[in-house]
PDB file of C-alpha atoms and ligand atoms in Angstrom:
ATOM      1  CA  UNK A   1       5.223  64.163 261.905  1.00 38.00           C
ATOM      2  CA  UNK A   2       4.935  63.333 257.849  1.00 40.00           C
ATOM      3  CA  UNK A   3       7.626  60.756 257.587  1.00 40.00           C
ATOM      4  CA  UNK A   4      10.048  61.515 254.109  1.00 51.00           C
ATOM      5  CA  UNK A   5       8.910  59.463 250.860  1.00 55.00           C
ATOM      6  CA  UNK A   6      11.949  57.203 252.779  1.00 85.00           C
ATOM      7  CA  UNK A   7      12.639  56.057 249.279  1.00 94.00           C
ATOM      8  CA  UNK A   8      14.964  59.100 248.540  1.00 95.00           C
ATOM      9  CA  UNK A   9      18.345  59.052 249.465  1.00 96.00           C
ATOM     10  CA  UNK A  10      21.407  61.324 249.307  1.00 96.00           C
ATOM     11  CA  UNK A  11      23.467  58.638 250.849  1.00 97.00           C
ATOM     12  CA  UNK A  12      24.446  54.990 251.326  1.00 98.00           C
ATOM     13  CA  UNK A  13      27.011  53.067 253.443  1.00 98.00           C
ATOM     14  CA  UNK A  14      28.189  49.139 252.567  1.00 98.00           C
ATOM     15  CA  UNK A  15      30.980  47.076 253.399  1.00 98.00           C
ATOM     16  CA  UNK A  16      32.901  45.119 251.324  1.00 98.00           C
ATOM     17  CA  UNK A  17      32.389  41.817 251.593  1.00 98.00           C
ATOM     18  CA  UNK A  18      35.302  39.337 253.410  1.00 98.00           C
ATOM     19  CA  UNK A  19      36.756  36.271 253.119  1.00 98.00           C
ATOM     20  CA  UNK A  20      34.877  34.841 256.216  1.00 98.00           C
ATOM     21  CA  UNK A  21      31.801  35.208 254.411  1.00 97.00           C
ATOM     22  CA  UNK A  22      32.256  31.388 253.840  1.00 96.00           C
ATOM     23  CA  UNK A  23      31.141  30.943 257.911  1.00 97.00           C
ATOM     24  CA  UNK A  24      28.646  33.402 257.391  1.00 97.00           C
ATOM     25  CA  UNK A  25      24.987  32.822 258.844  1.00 98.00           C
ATOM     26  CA  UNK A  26      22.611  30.573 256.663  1.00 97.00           C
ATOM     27  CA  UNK A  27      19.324  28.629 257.556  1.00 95.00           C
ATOM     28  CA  UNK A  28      20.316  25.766 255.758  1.00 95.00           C
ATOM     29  CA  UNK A  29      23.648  25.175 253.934  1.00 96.00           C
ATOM     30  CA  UNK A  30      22.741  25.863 249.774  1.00 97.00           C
ATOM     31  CA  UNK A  31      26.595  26.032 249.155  1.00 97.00           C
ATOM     32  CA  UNK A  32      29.796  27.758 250.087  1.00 97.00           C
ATOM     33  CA  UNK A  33      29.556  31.722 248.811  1.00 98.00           C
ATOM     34  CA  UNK A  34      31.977  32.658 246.181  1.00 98.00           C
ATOM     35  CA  UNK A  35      34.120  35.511 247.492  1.00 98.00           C
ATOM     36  CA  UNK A  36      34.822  37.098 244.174  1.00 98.00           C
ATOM     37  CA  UNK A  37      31.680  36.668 242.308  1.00 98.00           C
ATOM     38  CA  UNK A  38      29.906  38.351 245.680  1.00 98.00           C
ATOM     39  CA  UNK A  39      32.181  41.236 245.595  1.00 98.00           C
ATOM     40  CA  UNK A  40      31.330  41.325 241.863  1.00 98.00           C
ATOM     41  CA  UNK A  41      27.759  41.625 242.461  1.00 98.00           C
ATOM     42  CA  UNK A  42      28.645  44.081 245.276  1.00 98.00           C
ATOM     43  CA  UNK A  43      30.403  46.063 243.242  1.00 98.00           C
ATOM     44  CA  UNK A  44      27.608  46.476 240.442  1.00 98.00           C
ATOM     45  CA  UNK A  45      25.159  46.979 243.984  1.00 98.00           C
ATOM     46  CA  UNK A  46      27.370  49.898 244.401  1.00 98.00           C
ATOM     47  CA  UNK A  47      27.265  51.236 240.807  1.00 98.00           C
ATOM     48  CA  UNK A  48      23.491  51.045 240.514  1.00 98.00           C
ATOM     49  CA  UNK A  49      23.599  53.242 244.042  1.00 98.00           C
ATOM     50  CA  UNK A  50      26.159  55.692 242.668  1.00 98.00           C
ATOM     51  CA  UNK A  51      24.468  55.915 238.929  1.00 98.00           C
ATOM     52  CA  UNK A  52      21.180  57.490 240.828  1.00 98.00           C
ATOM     53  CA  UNK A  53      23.736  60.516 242.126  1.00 97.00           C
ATOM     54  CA  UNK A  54      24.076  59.091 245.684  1.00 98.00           C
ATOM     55  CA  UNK A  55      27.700  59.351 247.572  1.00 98.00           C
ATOM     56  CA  UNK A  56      28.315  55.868 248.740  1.00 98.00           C
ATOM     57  CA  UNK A  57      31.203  55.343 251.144  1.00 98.00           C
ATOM     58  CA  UNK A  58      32.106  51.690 250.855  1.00 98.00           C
ATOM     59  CA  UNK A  59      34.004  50.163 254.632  1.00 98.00           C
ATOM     60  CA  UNK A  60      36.600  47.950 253.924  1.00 98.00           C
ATOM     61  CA  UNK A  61      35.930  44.284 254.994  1.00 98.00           C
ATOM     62  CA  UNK A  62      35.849  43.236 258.505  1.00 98.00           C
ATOM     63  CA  UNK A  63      37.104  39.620 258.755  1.00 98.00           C
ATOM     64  CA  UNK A  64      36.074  39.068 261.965  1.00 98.00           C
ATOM     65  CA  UNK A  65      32.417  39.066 260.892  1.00 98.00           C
ATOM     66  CA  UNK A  66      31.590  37.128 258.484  1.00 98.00           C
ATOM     67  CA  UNK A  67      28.004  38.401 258.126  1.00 98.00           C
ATOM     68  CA  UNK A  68      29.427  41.958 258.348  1.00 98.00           C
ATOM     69  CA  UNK A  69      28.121  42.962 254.188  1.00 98.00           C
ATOM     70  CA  UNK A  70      24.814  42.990 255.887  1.00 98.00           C
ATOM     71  CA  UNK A  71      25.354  46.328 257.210  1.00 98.00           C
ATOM     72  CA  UNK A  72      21.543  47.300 257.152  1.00 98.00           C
ATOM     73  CA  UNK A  73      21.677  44.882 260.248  1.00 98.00           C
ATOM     74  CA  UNK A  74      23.746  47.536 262.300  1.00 98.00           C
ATOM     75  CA  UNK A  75      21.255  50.027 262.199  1.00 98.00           C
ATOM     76  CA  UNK A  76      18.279  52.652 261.472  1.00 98.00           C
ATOM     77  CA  UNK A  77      18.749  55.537 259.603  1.00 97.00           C
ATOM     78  CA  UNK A  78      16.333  58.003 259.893  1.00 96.00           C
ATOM     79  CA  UNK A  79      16.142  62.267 259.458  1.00 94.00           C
ATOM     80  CA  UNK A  80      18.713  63.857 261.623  1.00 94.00           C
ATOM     81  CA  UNK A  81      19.025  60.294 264.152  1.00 97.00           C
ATOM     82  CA  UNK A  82      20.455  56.500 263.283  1.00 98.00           C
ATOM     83  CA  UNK A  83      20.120  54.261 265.917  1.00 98.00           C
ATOM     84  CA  UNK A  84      22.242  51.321 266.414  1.00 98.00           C
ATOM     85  CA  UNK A  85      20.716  48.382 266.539  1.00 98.00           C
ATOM     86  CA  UNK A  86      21.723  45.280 269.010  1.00 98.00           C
ATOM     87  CA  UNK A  87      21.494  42.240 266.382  1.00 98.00           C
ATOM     88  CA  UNK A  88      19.867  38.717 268.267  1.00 98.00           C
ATOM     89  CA  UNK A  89      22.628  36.497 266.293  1.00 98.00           C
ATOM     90  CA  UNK A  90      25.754  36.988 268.958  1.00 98.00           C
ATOM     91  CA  UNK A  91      28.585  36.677 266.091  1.00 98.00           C
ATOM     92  CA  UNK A  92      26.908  39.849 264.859  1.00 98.00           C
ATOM     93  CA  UNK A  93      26.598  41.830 268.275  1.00 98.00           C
ATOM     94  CA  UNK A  94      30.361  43.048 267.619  1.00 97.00           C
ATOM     95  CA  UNK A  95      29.413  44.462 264.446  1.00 97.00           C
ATOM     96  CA  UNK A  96      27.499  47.450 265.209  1.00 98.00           C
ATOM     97  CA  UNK A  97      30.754  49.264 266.990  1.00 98.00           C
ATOM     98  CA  UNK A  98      32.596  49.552 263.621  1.00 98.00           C
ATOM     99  CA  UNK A  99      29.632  51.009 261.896  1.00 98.00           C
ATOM    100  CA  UNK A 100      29.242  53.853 264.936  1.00 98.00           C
ATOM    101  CA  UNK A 101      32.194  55.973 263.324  1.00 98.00           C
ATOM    102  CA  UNK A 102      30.235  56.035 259.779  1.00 98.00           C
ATOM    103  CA  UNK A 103      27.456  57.278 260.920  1.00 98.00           C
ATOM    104  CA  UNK A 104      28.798  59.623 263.338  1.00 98.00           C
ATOM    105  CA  UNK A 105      30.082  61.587 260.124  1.00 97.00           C
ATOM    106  CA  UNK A 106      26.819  62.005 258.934  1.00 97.00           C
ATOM    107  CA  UNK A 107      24.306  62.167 261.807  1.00 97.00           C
ATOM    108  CA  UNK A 108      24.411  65.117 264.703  1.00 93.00           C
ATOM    109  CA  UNK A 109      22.311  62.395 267.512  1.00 97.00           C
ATOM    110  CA  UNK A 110      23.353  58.508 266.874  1.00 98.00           C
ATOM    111  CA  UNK A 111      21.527  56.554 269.551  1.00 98.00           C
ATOM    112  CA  UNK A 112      21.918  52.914 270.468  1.00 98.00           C
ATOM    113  CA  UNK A 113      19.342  49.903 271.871  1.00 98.00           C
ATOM    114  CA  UNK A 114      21.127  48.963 274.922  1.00 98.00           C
ATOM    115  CA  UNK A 115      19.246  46.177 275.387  1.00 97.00           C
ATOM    116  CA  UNK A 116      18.549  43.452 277.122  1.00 98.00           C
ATOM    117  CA  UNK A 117      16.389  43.591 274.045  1.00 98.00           C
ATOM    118  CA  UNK A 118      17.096  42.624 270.591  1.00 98.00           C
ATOM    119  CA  UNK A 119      16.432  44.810 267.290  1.00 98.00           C
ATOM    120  CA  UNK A 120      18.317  43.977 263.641  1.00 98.00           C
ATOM    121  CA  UNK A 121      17.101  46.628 261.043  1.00 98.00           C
ATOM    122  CA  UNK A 122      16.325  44.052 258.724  1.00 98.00           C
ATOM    123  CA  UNK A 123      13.301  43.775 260.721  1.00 98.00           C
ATOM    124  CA  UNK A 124      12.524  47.482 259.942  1.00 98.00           C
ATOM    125  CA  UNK A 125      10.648  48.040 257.339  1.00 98.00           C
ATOM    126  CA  UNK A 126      10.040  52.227 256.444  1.00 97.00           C
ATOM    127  CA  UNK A 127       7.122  53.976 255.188  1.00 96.00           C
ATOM    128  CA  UNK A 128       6.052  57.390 254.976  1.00 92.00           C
ATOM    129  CA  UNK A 129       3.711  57.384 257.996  1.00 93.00           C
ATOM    130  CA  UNK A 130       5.138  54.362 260.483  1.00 97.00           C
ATOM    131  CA  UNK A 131       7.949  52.529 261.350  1.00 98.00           C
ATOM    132  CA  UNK A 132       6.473  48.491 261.004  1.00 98.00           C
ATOM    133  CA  UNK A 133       8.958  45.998 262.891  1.00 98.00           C
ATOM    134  CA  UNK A 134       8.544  42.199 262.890  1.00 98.00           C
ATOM    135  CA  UNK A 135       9.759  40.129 265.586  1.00 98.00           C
ATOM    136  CA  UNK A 136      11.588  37.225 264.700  1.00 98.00           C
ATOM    137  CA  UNK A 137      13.975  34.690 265.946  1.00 97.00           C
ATOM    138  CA  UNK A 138      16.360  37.866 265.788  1.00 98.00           C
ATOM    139  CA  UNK A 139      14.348  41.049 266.827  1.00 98.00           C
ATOM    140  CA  UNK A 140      12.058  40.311 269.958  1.00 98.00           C
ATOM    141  CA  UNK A 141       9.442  42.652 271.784  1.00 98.00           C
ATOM    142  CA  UNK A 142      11.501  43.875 274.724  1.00 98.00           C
ATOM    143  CA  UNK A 143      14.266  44.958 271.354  1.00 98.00           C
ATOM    144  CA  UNK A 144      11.312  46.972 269.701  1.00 98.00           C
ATOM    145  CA  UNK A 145      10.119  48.523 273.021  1.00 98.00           C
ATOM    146  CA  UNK A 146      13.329  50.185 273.557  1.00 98.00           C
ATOM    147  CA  UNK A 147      13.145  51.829 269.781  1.00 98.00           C
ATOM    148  CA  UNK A 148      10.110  53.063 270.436  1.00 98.00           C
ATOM    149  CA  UNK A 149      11.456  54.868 273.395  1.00 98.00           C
ATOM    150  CA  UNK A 150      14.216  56.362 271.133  1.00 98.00           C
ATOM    151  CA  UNK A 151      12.630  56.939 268.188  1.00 98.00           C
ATOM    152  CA  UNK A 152       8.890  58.562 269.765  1.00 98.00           C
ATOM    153  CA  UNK A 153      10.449  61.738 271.239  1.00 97.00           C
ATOM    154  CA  UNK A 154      11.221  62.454 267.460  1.00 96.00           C
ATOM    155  CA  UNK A 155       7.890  61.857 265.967  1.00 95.00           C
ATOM    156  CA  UNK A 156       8.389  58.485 264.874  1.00 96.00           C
ATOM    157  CA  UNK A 157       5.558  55.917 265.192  1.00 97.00           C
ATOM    158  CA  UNK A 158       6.422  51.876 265.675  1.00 98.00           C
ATOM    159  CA  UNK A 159       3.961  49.206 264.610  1.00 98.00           C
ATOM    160  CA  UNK A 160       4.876  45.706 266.386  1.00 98.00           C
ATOM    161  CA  UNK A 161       4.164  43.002 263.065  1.00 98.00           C
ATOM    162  CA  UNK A 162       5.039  39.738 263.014  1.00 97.00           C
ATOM    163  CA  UNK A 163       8.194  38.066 260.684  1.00 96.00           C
ATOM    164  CA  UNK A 164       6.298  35.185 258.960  1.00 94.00           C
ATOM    165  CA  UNK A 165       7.532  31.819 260.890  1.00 93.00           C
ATOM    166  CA  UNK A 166      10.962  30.197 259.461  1.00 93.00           C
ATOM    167  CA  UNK A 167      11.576  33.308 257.411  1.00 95.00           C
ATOM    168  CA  UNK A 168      15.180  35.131 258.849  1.00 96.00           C
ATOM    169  CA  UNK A 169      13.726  39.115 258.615  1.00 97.00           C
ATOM    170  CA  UNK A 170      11.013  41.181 257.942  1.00 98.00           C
ATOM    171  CA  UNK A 171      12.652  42.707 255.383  1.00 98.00           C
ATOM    172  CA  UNK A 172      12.980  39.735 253.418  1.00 98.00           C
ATOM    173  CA  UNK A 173       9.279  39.055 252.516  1.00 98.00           C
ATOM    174  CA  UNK A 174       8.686  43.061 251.623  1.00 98.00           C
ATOM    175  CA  UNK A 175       9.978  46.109 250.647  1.00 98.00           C
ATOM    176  CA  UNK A 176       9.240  49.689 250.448  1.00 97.00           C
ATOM    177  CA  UNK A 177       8.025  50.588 246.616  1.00 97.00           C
ATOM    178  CA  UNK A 178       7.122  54.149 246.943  1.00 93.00           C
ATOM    179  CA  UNK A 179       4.243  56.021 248.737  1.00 84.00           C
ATOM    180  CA  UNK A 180       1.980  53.930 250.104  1.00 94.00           C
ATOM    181  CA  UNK A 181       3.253  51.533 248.127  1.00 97.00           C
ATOM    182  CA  UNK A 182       4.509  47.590 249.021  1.00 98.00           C
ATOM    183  CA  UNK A 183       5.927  44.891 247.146  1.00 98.00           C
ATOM    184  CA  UNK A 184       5.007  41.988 249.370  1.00 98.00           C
ATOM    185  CA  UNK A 185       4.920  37.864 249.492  1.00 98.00           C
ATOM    186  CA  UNK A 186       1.612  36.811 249.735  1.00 98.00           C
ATOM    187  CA  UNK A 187       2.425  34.630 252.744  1.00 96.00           C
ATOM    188  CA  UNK A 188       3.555  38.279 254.458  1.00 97.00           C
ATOM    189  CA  UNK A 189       0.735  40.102 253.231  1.00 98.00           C
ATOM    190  CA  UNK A 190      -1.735  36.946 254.496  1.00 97.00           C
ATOM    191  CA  UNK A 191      -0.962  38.775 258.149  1.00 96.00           C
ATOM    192  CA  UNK A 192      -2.987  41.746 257.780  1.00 97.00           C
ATOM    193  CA  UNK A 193       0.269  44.082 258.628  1.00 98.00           C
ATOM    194  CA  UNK A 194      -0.276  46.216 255.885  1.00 98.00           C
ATOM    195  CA  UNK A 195      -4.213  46.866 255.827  1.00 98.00           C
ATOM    196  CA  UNK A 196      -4.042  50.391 254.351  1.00 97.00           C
ATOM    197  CA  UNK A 197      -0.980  49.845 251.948  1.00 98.00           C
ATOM    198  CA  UNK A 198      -1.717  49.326 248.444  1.00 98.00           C
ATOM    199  CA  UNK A 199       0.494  45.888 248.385  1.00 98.00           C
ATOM    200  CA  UNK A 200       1.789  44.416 245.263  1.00 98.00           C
ATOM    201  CA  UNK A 201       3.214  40.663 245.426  1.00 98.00           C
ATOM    202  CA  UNK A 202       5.502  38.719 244.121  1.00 98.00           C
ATOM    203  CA  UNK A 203       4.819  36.521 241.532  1.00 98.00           C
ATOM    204  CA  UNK A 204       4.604  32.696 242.812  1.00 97.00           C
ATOM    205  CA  UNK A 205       7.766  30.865 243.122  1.00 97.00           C
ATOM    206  CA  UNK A 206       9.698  34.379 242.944  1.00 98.00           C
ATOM    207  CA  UNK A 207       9.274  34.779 246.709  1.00 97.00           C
ATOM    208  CA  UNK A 208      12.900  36.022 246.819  1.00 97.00           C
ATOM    209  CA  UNK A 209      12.203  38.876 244.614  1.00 98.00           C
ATOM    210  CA  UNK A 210      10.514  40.520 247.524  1.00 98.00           C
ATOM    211  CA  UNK A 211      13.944  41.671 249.302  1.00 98.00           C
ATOM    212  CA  UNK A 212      14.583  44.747 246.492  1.00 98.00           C
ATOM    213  CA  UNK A 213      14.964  48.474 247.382  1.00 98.00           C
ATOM    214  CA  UNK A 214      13.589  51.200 246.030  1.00 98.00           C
ATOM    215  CA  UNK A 215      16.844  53.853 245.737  1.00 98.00           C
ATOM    216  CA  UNK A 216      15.688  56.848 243.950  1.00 96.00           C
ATOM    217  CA  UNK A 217      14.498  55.932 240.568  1.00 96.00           C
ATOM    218  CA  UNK A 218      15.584  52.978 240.309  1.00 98.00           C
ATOM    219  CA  UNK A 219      14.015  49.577 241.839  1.00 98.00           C
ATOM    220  CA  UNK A 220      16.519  47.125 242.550  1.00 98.00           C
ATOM    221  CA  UNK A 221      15.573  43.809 242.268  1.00 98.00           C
ATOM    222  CA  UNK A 222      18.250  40.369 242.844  1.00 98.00           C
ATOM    223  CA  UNK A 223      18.309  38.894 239.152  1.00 98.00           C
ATOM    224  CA  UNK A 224      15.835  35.820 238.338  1.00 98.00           C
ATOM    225  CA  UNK A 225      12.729  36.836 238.581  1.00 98.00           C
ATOM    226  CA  UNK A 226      11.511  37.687 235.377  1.00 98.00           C
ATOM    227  CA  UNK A 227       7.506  37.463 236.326  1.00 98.00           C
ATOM    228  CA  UNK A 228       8.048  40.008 239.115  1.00 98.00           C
ATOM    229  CA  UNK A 229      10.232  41.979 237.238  1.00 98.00           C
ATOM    230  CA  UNK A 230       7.880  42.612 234.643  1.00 98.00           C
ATOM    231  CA  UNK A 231       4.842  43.224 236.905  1.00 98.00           C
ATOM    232  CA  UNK A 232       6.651  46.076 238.471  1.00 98.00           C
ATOM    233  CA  UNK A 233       7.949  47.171 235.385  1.00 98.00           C
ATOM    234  CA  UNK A 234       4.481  47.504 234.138  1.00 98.00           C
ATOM    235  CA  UNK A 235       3.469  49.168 237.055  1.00 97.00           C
ATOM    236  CA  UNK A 236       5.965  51.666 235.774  1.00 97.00           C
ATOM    237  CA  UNK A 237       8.702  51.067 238.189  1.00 98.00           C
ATOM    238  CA  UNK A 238      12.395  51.636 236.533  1.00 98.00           C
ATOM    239  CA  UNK A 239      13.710  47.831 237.426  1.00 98.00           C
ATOM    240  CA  UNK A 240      17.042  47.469 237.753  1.00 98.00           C
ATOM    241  CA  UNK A 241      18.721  43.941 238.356  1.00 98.00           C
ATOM    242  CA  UNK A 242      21.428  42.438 240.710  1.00 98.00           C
ATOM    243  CA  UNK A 243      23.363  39.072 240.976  1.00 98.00           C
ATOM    244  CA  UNK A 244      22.529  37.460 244.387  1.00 98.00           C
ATOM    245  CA  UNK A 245      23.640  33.919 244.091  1.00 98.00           C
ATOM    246  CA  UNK A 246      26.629  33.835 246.531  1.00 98.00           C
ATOM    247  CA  UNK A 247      24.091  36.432 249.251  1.00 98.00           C
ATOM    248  CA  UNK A 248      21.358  34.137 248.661  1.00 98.00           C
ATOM    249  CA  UNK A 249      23.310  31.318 250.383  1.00 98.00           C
ATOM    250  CA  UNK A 250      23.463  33.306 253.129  1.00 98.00           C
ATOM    251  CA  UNK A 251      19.766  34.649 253.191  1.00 97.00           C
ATOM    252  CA  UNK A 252      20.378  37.907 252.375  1.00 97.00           C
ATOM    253  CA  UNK A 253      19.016  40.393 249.517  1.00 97.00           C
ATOM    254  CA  UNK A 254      19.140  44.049 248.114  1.00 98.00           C
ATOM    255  CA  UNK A 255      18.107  45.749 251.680  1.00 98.00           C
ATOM    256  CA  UNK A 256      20.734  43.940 253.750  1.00 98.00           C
ATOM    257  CA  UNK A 257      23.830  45.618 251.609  1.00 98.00           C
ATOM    258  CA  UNK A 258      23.012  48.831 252.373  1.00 98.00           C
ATOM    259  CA  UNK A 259      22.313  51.702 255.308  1.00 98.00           C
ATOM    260  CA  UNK A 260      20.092  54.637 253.362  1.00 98.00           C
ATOM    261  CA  UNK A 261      19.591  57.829 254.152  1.00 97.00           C
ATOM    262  CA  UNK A 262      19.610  61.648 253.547  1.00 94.00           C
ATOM    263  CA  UNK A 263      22.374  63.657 255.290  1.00 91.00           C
TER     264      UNK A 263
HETATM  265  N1  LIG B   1      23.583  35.635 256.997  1.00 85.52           N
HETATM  266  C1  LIG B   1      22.862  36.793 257.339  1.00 85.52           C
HETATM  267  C2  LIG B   1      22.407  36.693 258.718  1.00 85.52           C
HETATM  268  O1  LIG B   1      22.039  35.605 259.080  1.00 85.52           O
HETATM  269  O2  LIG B   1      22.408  37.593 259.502  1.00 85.52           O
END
């Protein structure tokens, strides 16, 4: 099966961000997260998604998980089936039930990795002809073994990378630019994972820059990084920018706010 360009979307799902964020999830501690400038930022994260004609159905906050914003975590949204994921951090496990009724609206077949494997979908990373997922200290072999079960029957082909070592997902060293297309750190692209990709990288020093999304037309990129910005904007990407500060504590980017899909 042709996989869709995967970079155009009818839909999106977030969650609002909640006052536990402050005991959110964080490799090292950069700062307490600001509640209301994050929700700011969240709520121009939403705009950009809405201003490219996408419905967006924002969840209202879940206190009980902190690290609950992160809702591309919960799962993998792809034509016609999302699969629930099983996230490796245990305060997250409990997340994934309160994103099941979401998707049920919009997908006829929602499956789930029952584990004992582990699977977060910020390890996923999308293209038009595979489905590349890095183990980490949160996804781990037996996690992607059981996706490939699910997802095979329905054309779908997984590619086992590795998550570079000390970094928290996949996701957050690349991202999907368009066809065939990667914007990648070069310590990601130093694996050899994406041999056959035309890979573009950030700029040096603007290694954050590499968790952005491509939604539609628009890439969007976290704010402050102006060299990597302008390379893609060159490359004749239309480069829109979000605030990250208060995510960034937390290790999370542009991918982790949203699920995307077509329904
Ligand atoms: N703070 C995001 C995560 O660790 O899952």
């Amino acid at each position: 099966m042709s996989y869709n360009p995967t970079f155009q979307f009818s839909h999106a799902i977030t969650r609002r961000p909640s006052a536990s964020i402050v005991n959110g999830l964080r490799a090292e501690d950069t700062g307490t997260p600001d509640l209301a400038l994050m929700q700011q930022h969240h709520n121009e994260y939403v705009g950009l998604l809405r201003e490219t004609g996408a419905d967006v159905t924002e969840l209202e906050a879940l206190e009980a998980f902190p690290d609950s914003v992160f809702v591309e975590d919960d799962a993998l949204c792809l034509p016609g089936l999302a699969v629930l994921m099983r996230p490796g951090a245990p305060s997250r496990l409990g997340e994934v039930e309160h994103m099941a009724p979401a998707l049920r609206k919009h997908f006829k077949t929602v499956a789930a990795i029952e584990g004992p494997g582990f699977i977060e979908g910020g390890d996923i990373l999308l293209t038009d002809k595979e489905i590349l997922v890095g183990k980490s200290a949160r996804t781990d072999s037996e996690g992607i073994a059981e996706l490939t079960r699910i997802v095979e029957p329905h054309g779908h082909v997984v590619r086992e990378v590795d998550t570079p070592a000390g970094v928290l997902h996949f996701k957050t060293d690349c991202s999907l630019l368009g066809d065939n297309t990667i914007l990648s750190t070069k310590r990601l692209d130093a694996s050899g994972c994406f041999a056959g990709y035309r890979v573009i990288h950030t700029e040096d020093d603007e290694e954050a820059a590499a968790n952005t999304i491509r939604f539609n037309q628009f890439v969007i990129m976290p704010s402050g990084f102006p060299k990597t910005a302008e390379k893609l904007m060159r490359e004749g990407f239309e480069v829109r920018h979000v605030g990250n500060s208060e995510c960034a504590k937390l290790d999370g980017g542009m991918s982790c706010l949203s699920l995307r899909f077509n329904a």
